[in-house]
PDB file of C-alpha atoms in Angstrom:
ATOM      1  CA  UNK A 131       0.000   0.000   0.000  1.00  0.00           C
ATOM      2  CA  UNK A 132       1.378   3.434  -0.927  1.00  0.00           C
ATOM      3  CA  UNK A 133      -0.126   6.756   0.094  1.00  0.00           C
ATOM      4  CA  UNK A 134       1.183  10.245  -0.634  1.00  0.00           C
ATOM      5  CA  UNK A 135       0.576  12.770   2.159  1.00  0.00           C
ATOM      6  CA  UNK A 136       1.483  16.485   2.287  1.00  0.00           C
ATOM      7  CA  UNK A 137       2.502  17.773   5.737  1.00  0.00           C
ATOM      8  CA  UNK A 138       3.273  21.491   6.315  1.00  0.00           C
ATOM      9  CA  UNK A 139       5.140  21.880   3.053  1.00  0.00           C
ATOM     10  CA  UNK A 140       7.004  18.592   3.517  1.00  0.00           C
ATOM     11  CA  UNK A 141       6.052  15.566   1.512  1.00  0.00           C
ATOM     12  CA  UNK A 142       5.582  12.193   3.170  1.00  0.00           C
ATOM     13  CA  UNK A 143       5.196   8.746   1.740  1.00  0.00           C
ATOM     14  CA  UNK A 144       3.794   5.894   3.796  1.00  0.00           C
ATOM     15  CA  UNK A 145       4.483   2.324   2.753  1.00  0.00           C
ATOM     16  CA  UNK A 146       3.328  -0.752   4.643  1.00  0.00           C
ATOM     17  CA  UNK A 147       5.285  -3.950   4.232  1.00  0.00           C
ATOM     18  CA  UNK A 148       5.040  -7.451   5.634  1.00  0.00           C
ATOM     19  CA  UNK A 149       8.273  -9.355   6.256  1.00  0.00           C
ATOM     20  CA  UNK A 150       8.713 -12.642   4.431  1.00  0.00           C
ATOM     21  CA  UNK A 151       9.170 -14.473   7.725  1.00  0.00           C
ATOM     22  CA  UNK A 152       5.541 -13.897   8.727  1.00  0.00           C
ATOM     23  CA  UNK A 153       4.110 -14.929   5.360  1.00  0.00           C
ATOM     24  CA  UNK A 154       4.361 -18.633   6.167  1.00  0.00           C
ATOM     25  CA  UNK A 155       1.224 -20.636   6.936  1.00  0.00           C
ATOM     26  CA  UNK A 156       0.224 -20.848  10.567  1.00  0.00           C
ATOM     27  CA  UNK A 157       2.227 -17.870  11.841  1.00  0.00           C
ATOM     28  CA  UNK A 158      -0.497 -15.208  11.659  1.00  0.00           C
ATOM     29  CA  UNK A 159      -0.321 -14.722  15.440  1.00  0.00           C
ATOM     30  CA  UNK A 160       3.299 -13.554  15.068  1.00  0.00           C
ATOM     31  CA  UNK A 161       2.588 -11.125  12.217  1.00  0.00           C
ATOM     32  CA  UNK A 162       3.443  -7.452  12.761  1.00  0.00           C
ATOM     33  CA  UNK A 163       2.310  -4.291  11.033  1.00  0.00           C
ATOM     34  CA  UNK A 164       5.445  -2.707   9.603  1.00  0.00           C
ATOM     35  CA  UNK A 165       5.579   0.758   8.085  1.00  0.00           C
ATOM     36  CA  UNK A 166       8.176   2.793   6.281  1.00  0.00           C
ATOM     37  CA  UNK A 167       7.685   6.567   6.172  1.00  0.00           C
ATOM     38  CA  UNK A 168       9.695   8.788   3.831  1.00  0.00           C
ATOM     39  CA  UNK A 169       9.610  12.538   4.411  1.00  0.00           C
ATOM     40  CA  UNK A 170      11.673  15.261   2.850  1.00  0.00           C
ATOM     41  CA  UNK A 171      11.971  18.286   0.659  1.00  0.00           C
ATOM     42  CA  UNK A 172      10.691  16.201  -2.289  1.00  0.00           C
ATOM     43  CA  UNK A 173       9.463  12.610  -2.464  1.00  0.00           C
ATOM     44  CA  UNK A 174      11.359  10.400  -4.941  1.00  0.00           C
ATOM     45  CA  UNK A 175       9.509   9.359  -8.108  1.00  0.00           C
ATOM     46  CA  UNK A 176      10.909   5.822  -7.708  1.00  0.00           C
ATOM     47  CA  UNK A 177      11.517   4.271  -4.309  1.00  0.00           C
ATOM     48  CA  UNK A 178      14.218   1.909  -5.549  1.00  0.00           C
ATOM     49  CA  UNK A 179      15.131  -0.650  -2.903  1.00  0.00           C
ATOM     50  CA  UNK A 180      13.066   0.620   0.016  1.00  0.00           C
ATOM     51  CA  UNK A 181      12.797  -2.356   2.386  1.00  0.00           C
ATOM     52  CA  UNK A 182      12.303  -3.126   6.044  1.00  0.00           C
ATOM     53  CA  UNK A 183      15.472  -4.929   7.170  1.00  0.00           C
ATOM     54  CA  UNK A 184      14.719  -8.570   7.964  1.00  0.00           C
ATOM     55  CA  UNK A 185      16.847  -8.490  11.163  1.00  0.00           C
ATOM     56  CA  UNK A 186      14.857  -5.515  12.473  1.00  0.00           C
ATOM     57  CA  UNK A 187      11.472  -6.874  11.376  1.00  0.00           C
ATOM     58  CA  UNK A 188      12.089 -10.196  13.139  1.00  0.00           C
ATOM     59  CA  UNK A 189      12.886  -8.368  16.390  1.00  0.00           C
ATOM     60  CA  UNK A 190      10.154  -5.725  16.112  1.00  0.00           C
ATOM     61  CA  UNK A 191      12.764  -2.956  15.933  1.00  0.00           C
ATOM     62  CA  UNK A 192      11.977   0.571  14.776  1.00  0.00           C
ATOM     63  CA  UNK A 193      14.520   3.082  13.520  1.00  0.00           C
ATOM     64  CA  UNK A 194      15.173   6.263  11.598  1.00  0.00           C
ATOM     65  CA  UNK A 195      17.853   7.660   9.283  1.00  0.00           C
ATOM     66  CA  UNK A 196      18.231  11.132   7.826  1.00  0.00           C
ATOM     67  CA  UNK A 197      20.211  11.701   4.643  1.00  0.00           C
ATOM     68  CA  UNK A 198      21.187  14.304   2.096  1.00  0.00           C
ATOM     69  CA  UNK A 199      21.287  13.473  -1.612  1.00  0.00           C
ATOM     70  CA  UNK A 200      22.763  15.297  -4.577  1.00  0.00           C
ATOM     71  CA  UNK A 201      20.419  14.823  -7.530  1.00  0.00           C
ATOM     72  CA  UNK A 202      21.349  15.493 -11.176  1.00  0.00           C
ATOM     73  CA  UNK A 203      19.093  16.930 -13.914  1.00  0.00           C
ATOM     74  CA  UNK A 204      17.988  13.401 -14.903  1.00  0.00           C
ATOM     75  CA  UNK A 205      16.644  12.808 -11.371  1.00  0.00           C
ATOM     76  CA  UNK A 206      19.326  10.314 -10.328  1.00  0.00           C
ATOM     77  CA  UNK A 207      21.021  10.541  -6.947  1.00  0.00           C
ATOM     78  CA  UNK A 208      24.694  11.066  -7.801  1.00  0.00           C
ATOM     79  CA  UNK A 209      25.868  10.974  -4.186  1.00  0.00           C
ATOM     80  CA  UNK A 210      24.433  10.735  -0.715  1.00  0.00           C
ATOM     81  CA  UNK A 211      25.427  11.240   2.890  1.00  0.00           C
ATOM     82  CA  UNK A 212      23.714   9.544   5.832  1.00  0.00           C
ATOM     83  CA  UNK A 213      23.522  12.303   8.466  1.00  0.00           C
ATOM     84  CA  UNK A 214      22.104  10.392  11.425  1.00  0.00           C
ATOM     85  CA  UNK A 215      20.890   6.860  11.908  1.00  0.00           C
ATOM     86  CA  UNK A 216      19.499   5.025  14.920  1.00  0.00           C
ATOM     87  CA  UNK A 217      21.059   1.614  14.167  1.00  0.00           C
ATOM     88  CA  UNK A 218      23.551   0.047  11.723  1.00  0.00           C
ATOM     89  CA  UNK A 219      20.830  -2.244  10.344  1.00  0.00           C
ATOM     90  CA  UNK A 220      18.772   0.761   9.269  1.00  0.00           C
ATOM     91  CA  UNK A 221      21.890   2.552   7.956  1.00  0.00           C
ATOM     92  CA  UNK A 222      22.499  -0.310   5.499  1.00  0.00           C
ATOM     93  CA  UNK A 223      18.851  -0.172   4.364  1.00  0.00           C
ATOM     94  CA  UNK A 224      19.076   3.636   3.957  1.00  0.00           C
ATOM     95  CA  UNK A 225      22.277   3.333   1.896  1.00  0.00           C
ATOM     96  CA  UNK A 226      20.699   0.738  -0.388  1.00  0.00           C
ATOM     97  CA  UNK A 227      17.642   2.970  -0.781  1.00  0.00           C
ATOM     98  CA  UNK A 228      19.773   6.071  -1.528  1.00  0.00           C
ATOM     99  CA  UNK A 229      21.720   4.236  -4.261  1.00  0.00           C
ATOM    100  CA  UNK A 230      18.563   3.086  -6.058  1.00  0.00           C
ATOM    101  CA  UNK A 231      15.956   5.869  -5.775  1.00  0.00           C
ATOM    102  CA  UNK A 232      15.127   8.371  -8.524  1.00  0.00           C
ATOM    103  CA  UNK A 233      13.468  11.774  -8.612  1.00  0.00           C
ATOM    104  CA  UNK A 234      11.457  13.318 -11.424  1.00  0.00           C
ATOM    105  CA  UNK A 235      13.833  15.001 -13.903  1.00  0.00           C
ATOM    106  CA  UNK A 236      14.496  18.656 -13.073  1.00  0.00           C
ATOM    107  CA  UNK A 237      15.881  21.592 -14.995  1.00  0.00           C
ATOM    108  CA  UNK A 238      18.822  21.942 -12.607  1.00  0.00           C
ATOM    109  CA  UNK A 239      20.681  19.713 -10.195  1.00  0.00           C
ATOM    110  CA  UNK A 240      19.494  19.890  -6.602  1.00  0.00           C
ATOM    111  CA  UNK A 241      20.156  18.719  -3.073  1.00  0.00           C
ATOM    112  CA  UNK A 242      17.363  16.796  -1.374  1.00  0.00           C
ATOM    113  CA  UNK A 243      16.970  15.901   2.289  1.00  0.00           C
ATOM    114  CA  UNK A 244      15.115  12.736   3.288  1.00  0.00           C
ATOM    115  CA  UNK A 245      14.231  11.050   6.539  1.00  0.00           C
ATOM    116  CA  UNK A 246      13.288   7.387   6.437  1.00  0.00           C
ATOM    117  CA  UNK A 247      11.469   5.955   9.483  1.00  0.00           C
ATOM    118  CA  UNK A 248      10.871   2.262   9.949  1.00  0.00           C
ATOM    119  CA  UNK A 249       8.171   1.401  12.486  1.00  0.00           C
ATOM    120  CA  UNK A 250       7.034  -1.915  13.891  1.00  0.00           C
ATOM    121  CA  UNK A 251       3.672  -2.366  15.556  1.00  0.00           C
ATOM    122  CA  UNK A 252       2.429  -5.375  17.451  1.00  0.00           C
TER     123      UNK A 252
END
């Protein structure tokens, strides 16, 4: 499920995912609601490899990373810097996401700021 939400001039994207581990038969009682929220100066046109890390999903962990991306005129992230991250597991997921996302093509290169939040419910 994907939903685009505008919040005080900042764009947010909410994605719900279900880890593979809970998709097996007979484990519905262990299933968790997992969400990934992306907020920033502009929401990417393509989310690339936006995933909930298996290690974190299995343990019900939540986390957040903030990053800065340099985006070229074609909308591709040419470089990124992870500013802050709550856990190394989420840092790896944020780096994979940053390397694979794309923005809508622009007339000039830009710098975008994103915060990715992974949340696990019960």
